[in-house]
């Protein structure tokens, strides 16, 4: 399994990484500045691990982004596998409109891996970053391609998901990032924008209200709880990755929709399929802490199926 292979490779390259991660976590809000609970470990800590506390060798700079994603993923090792019909429908439902980026703080785990069978890439890691120096929040995607692991960075702020993607791709173009195929800049932007929208649509579904995820041993994805060992709180990784099957119930609904007969009767409009779309609204008083954006992915539905 590719994400596990990446994890094992990182463990060999940085053999002391997990002891150092535990020390940084224990220093949270004590010897080190505090950070939000939605971030497993700021990348500043990963920078220190990769650099050994000294100057960063140029050829290891990319390891910071790669290792950060693997650190966040290691303690749950969730691999999300969508039902093919649901995957296709969700990934084709572009995130547009007024979906605020705050919904992306609802990742079910600190770090996760989503398989992407319809892309040239194998999948991608996703985790949230808190910049210790600026306080800025970021959604970090690490794309698992044939040749490399490369990042797509979305800055999270007072704007929509669509704006966050546009900003990410625009900034990447300025930096000359992601251009693994050595494409002309305009083609590279189009290519990476399509990948970003594809991945974000899948993530949005996992962050939505009651996503269709099959439980494992009656449990759904969640952040793990630390255990007290010799006076210290410590997290332990699972023995193996957990495969979370997504969309099995929805797939049955989709198959029923797609199998509906089409055509037109004499006295009524023809039955047709309403396209899948995101539907959301704000709940709670504006300016209060309990205000929340509630949204769901609505699958395709048959309109006028029984018209006569």
mmCIF file of N, CA and C in Angstrom, residues 224-274:
data_model
loop_
_atom_site.group_PDB
_atom_site.id
_atom_site.type_symbol
_atom_site.label_atom_id
_atom_site.label_comp_id
_atom_site.label_asym_id
_atom_site.label_seq_id
_atom_site.Cartn_x
_atom_site.Cartn_y
_atom_site.Cartn_z
ATOM 1 N N UNK A 224 -7.193 10.020 17.461
ATOM 2 C CA UNK A 224 -6.935 9.051 18.535
ATOM 3 C C UNK A 224 -6.744 9.740 19.880
ATOM 4 N N UNK A 225 -6.926 8.984 20.939
ATOM 5 C CA UNK A 225 -6.719 9.496 22.288
ATOM 6 C C UNK A 225 -5.385 8.989 22.827
ATOM 7 N N UNK A 226 -4.661 9.887 23.489
ATOM 8 C CA UNK A 226 -3.371 9.515 24.058
ATOM 9 C C UNK A 226 -3.551 8.608 25.269
ATOM 10 N N UNK A 227 -2.553 7.775 25.523
ATOM 11 C CA UNK A 227 -2.547 6.899 26.693
ATOM 12 C C UNK A 227 -1.390 7.301 27.614
ATOM 13 N N UNK A 228 -1.627 7.186 28.909
ATOM 14 C CA UNK A 228 -0.601 7.578 29.871
ATOM 15 C C UNK A 228 0.382 6.429 30.081
ATOM 16 N N UNK A 229 1.653 6.708 29.811
ATOM 17 C CA UNK A 229 2.706 5.709 29.945
ATOM 18 C C UNK A 229 3.842 6.317 30.770
ATOM 19 N N UNK A 230 4.107 5.744 31.922
ATOM 20 C CA UNK A 230 5.179 6.217 32.805
ATOM 21 C C UNK A 230 5.065 7.717 33.081
ATOM 22 N N UNK A 231 3.842 8.162 33.309
ATOM 23 C CA UNK A 231 3.619 9.551 33.691
ATOM 24 C C UNK A 231 3.442 10.506 32.529
ATOM 25 N N UNK A 232 3.689 10.066 31.306
ATOM 26 C CA UNK A 232 3.550 10.923 30.127
ATOM 27 C C UNK A 232 2.429 10.414 29.226
ATOM 28 N N UNK A 233 1.782 11.357 28.543
ATOM 29 C CA UNK A 233 0.733 10.996 27.591
ATOM 30 C C UNK A 233 1.362 10.717 26.234
ATOM 31 N N UNK A 234 0.991 9.597 25.663
ATOM 32 C CA UNK A 234 1.622 9.178 24.411
ATOM 33 C C UNK A 234 0.588 8.611 23.447
ATOM 34 N N UNK A 235 0.790 8.903 22.169
ATOM 35 C CA UNK A 235 -0.064 8.350 21.118
ATOM 36 C C UNK A 235 0.617 7.145 20.490
ATOM 37 N N UNK A 236 -0.179 6.154 20.139
ATOM 38 C CA UNK A 236 0.356 4.947 19.504
ATOM 39 C C UNK A 236 -0.309 4.758 18.145
ATOM 40 N N UNK A 237 0.467 4.444 17.123
ATOM 41 C CA UNK A 237 -0.127 4.211 15.795
ATOM 42 C C UNK A 237 -0.835 2.868 15.749
ATOM 43 N N UNK A 238 -1.789 2.700 14.845
ATOM 44 C CA UNK A 238 -2.434 1.386 14.670
ATOM 45 C C UNK A 238 -1.444 0.384 14.084
ATOM 46 N N UNK A 239 -1.777 -0.884 14.202
ATOM 47 C CA UNK A 239 -0.884 -1.922 13.686
ATOM 48 C C UNK A 239 -0.830 -1.930 12.165
ATOM 49 N N UNK A 240 -1.891 -1.466 11.543
ATOM 50 C CA UNK A 240 -1.939 -1.423 10.082
ATOM 51 C C UNK A 240 -2.915 -0.331 9.648
ATOM 52 N N UNK A 241 -2.849 0.112 8.397
ATOM 53 C CA UNK A 241 -3.783 1.132 7.912
ATOM 54 C C UNK A 241 -5.233 0.663 7.987
ATOM 55 N N UNK A 242 -6.131 1.627 8.153
ATOM 56 C CA UNK A 242 -7.567 1.340 8.158
ATOM 57 C C UNK A 242 -8.161 1.796 6.832
ATOM 58 N N UNK A 243 -8.829 0.893 6.145
ATOM 59 C CA UNK A 243 -9.473 1.226 4.881
ATOM 60 C C UNK A 243 -10.910 1.646 5.179
ATOM 61 N N UNK A 244 -11.204 2.923 4.976
ATOM 62 C CA UNK A 244 -12.555 3.432 5.192
ATOM 63 C C UNK A 244 -13.297 3.442 3.858
ATOM 64 N N UNK A 245 -14.355 2.660 3.773
ATOM 65 C CA UNK A 245 -15.145 2.588 2.548
ATOM 66 C C UNK A 245 -16.204 3.685 2.576
ATOM 67 N N UNK A 246 -16.174 4.495 1.546
ATOM 68 C CA UNK A 246 -17.027 5.687 1.494
ATOM 69 C C UNK A 246 -18.056 5.548 0.368
ATOM 70 N N UNK A 247 -19.327 5.782 0.711
ATOM 71 C CA UNK A 247 -20.360 5.899 -0.315
ATOM 72 C C UNK A 247 -21.094 4.631 -0.677
ATOM 73 N N UNK A 248 -21.015 3.596 0.126
ATOM 74 C CA UNK A 248 -21.694 2.344 -0.236
ATOM 75 C C UNK A 248 -23.209 2.510 -0.260
ATOM 76 N N UNK A 249 -23.755 3.224 0.719
ATOM 77 C CA UNK A 249 -25.202 3.452 0.741
ATOM 78 C C UNK A 249 -25.620 4.396 -0.372
ATOM 79 N N UNK A 250 -24.851 5.461 -0.558
ATOM 80 C CA UNK A 250 -25.162 6.440 -1.605
ATOM 81 C C UNK A 250 -25.071 5.790 -2.981
ATOM 82 N N UNK A 251 -24.139 4.856 -3.149
ATOM 83 C CA UNK A 251 -23.970 4.187 -4.436
ATOM 84 C C UNK A 251 -25.251 3.462 -4.850
ATOM 85 N N UNK A 252 -25.933 2.862 -3.890
ATOM 86 C CA UNK A 252 -27.194 2.187 -4.195
ATOM 87 C C UNK A 252 -28.237 3.185 -4.682
ATOM 88 N N UNK A 253 -28.265 4.361 -4.056
ATOM 89 C CA UNK A 253 -29.195 5.410 -4.479
ATOM 90 C C UNK A 253 -28.854 5.890 -5.887
ATOM 91 N N UNK A 254 -27.561 6.066 -6.140
ATOM 92 C CA UNK A 254 -27.127 6.512 -7.464
ATOM 93 C C UNK A 254 -27.498 5.495 -8.535
ATOM 94 N N UNK A 255 -27.266 4.232 -8.237
ATOM 95 C CA UNK A 255 -27.593 3.195 -9.211
ATOM 96 C C UNK A 255 -29.087 3.177 -9.517
ATOM 97 N N UNK A 256 -29.914 3.424 -8.494
ATOM 98 C CA UNK A 256 -31.356 3.475 -8.705
ATOM 99 C C UNK A 256 -31.739 4.654 -9.589
ATOM 100 N N UNK A 257 -31.060 5.789 -9.364
ATOM 101 C CA UNK A 257 -31.332 6.984 -10.172
ATOM 102 C C UNK A 257 -30.945 6.748 -11.625
ATOM 103 N N UNK A 258 -29.755 6.195 -11.814
ATOM 104 C CA UNK A 258 -29.249 6.012 -13.175
ATOM 105 C C UNK A 258 -30.002 4.930 -13.935
ATOM 106 N N UNK A 259 -30.687 4.043 -13.212
ATOM 107 C CA UNK A 259 -31.439 2.985 -13.878
ATOM 108 C C UNK A 259 -32.877 3.385 -14.184
ATOM 109 N N UNK A 260 -33.269 4.615 -13.752
ATOM 110 C CA UNK A 260 -34.626 5.083 -14.033
ATOM 111 C C UNK A 260 -34.814 5.229 -15.544
ATOM 112 N N UNK A 261 -35.962 4.807 -16.081
ATOM 113 C CA UNK A 261 -36.201 4.967 -17.517
ATOM 114 C C UNK A 261 -36.334 6.438 -17.879
ATOM 115 N N UNK A 262 -35.835 6.790 -19.026
ATOM 116 C CA UNK A 262 -35.961 8.155 -19.514
ATOM 117 C C UNK A 262 -36.974 8.192 -20.647
ATOM 118 N N UNK A 263 -37.324 9.384 -21.018
ATOM 119 C CA UNK A 263 -38.303 9.522 -22.085
ATOM 120 C C UNK A 263 -39.364 10.510 -21.701
ATOM 121 N N UNK A 264 -40.357 10.696 -22.513
ATOM 122 C CA UNK A 264 -41.375 11.696 -22.264
ATOM 123 C C UNK A 264 -42.756 11.122 -22.504
ATOM 124 N N UNK A 265 -43.626 11.357 -21.545
ATOM 125 C CA UNK A 265 -45.006 10.949 -21.734
ATOM 126 C C UNK A 265 -45.776 12.066 -22.406
ATOM 127 N N UNK A 266 -46.975 11.748 -22.873
ATOM 128 C CA UNK A 266 -47.742 12.728 -23.646
ATOM 129 C C UNK A 266 -48.211 13.897 -22.790
ATOM 130 N N UNK A 267 -48.535 13.639 -21.511
ATOM 131 C CA UNK A 267 -49.153 14.668 -20.692
ATOM 132 C C UNK A 267 -48.228 15.274 -19.638
ATOM 133 N N UNK A 268 -46.972 14.951 -19.645
ATOM 134 C CA UNK A 268 -46.083 15.495 -18.618
ATOM 135 C C UNK A 268 -44.676 15.662 -19.172
ATOM 136 N N UNK A 269 -43.874 16.532 -18.505
ATOM 137 C CA UNK A 269 -42.481 16.695 -18.937
ATOM 138 C C UNK A 269 -41.713 15.392 -18.793
ATOM 139 N N UNK A 270 -40.662 15.267 -19.541
ATOM 140 C CA UNK A 270 -39.847 14.054 -19.482
ATOM 141 C C UNK A 270 -39.142 13.954 -18.142
ATOM 142 N N UNK A 271 -39.045 12.737 -17.587
ATOM 143 C CA UNK A 271 -38.218 12.560 -16.398
ATOM 144 C C UNK A 271 -36.773 12.954 -16.711
ATOM 145 N N UNK A 272 -36.113 13.562 -15.740
ATOM 146 C CA UNK A 272 -34.722 13.943 -15.960
ATOM 147 C C UNK A 272 -33.978 13.890 -14.633
ATOM 148 N N UNK A 273 -32.670 13.880 -14.720
ATOM 149 C CA UNK A 273 -31.838 13.773 -13.526
ATOM 150 C C UNK A 273 -31.305 15.153 -13.149
ATOM 151 N N UNK A 274 -31.586 15.577 -11.917
ATOM 152 C CA UNK A 274 -31.008 16.816 -11.405
ATOM 153 C C UNK A 274 -29.576 16.519 -10.979
#
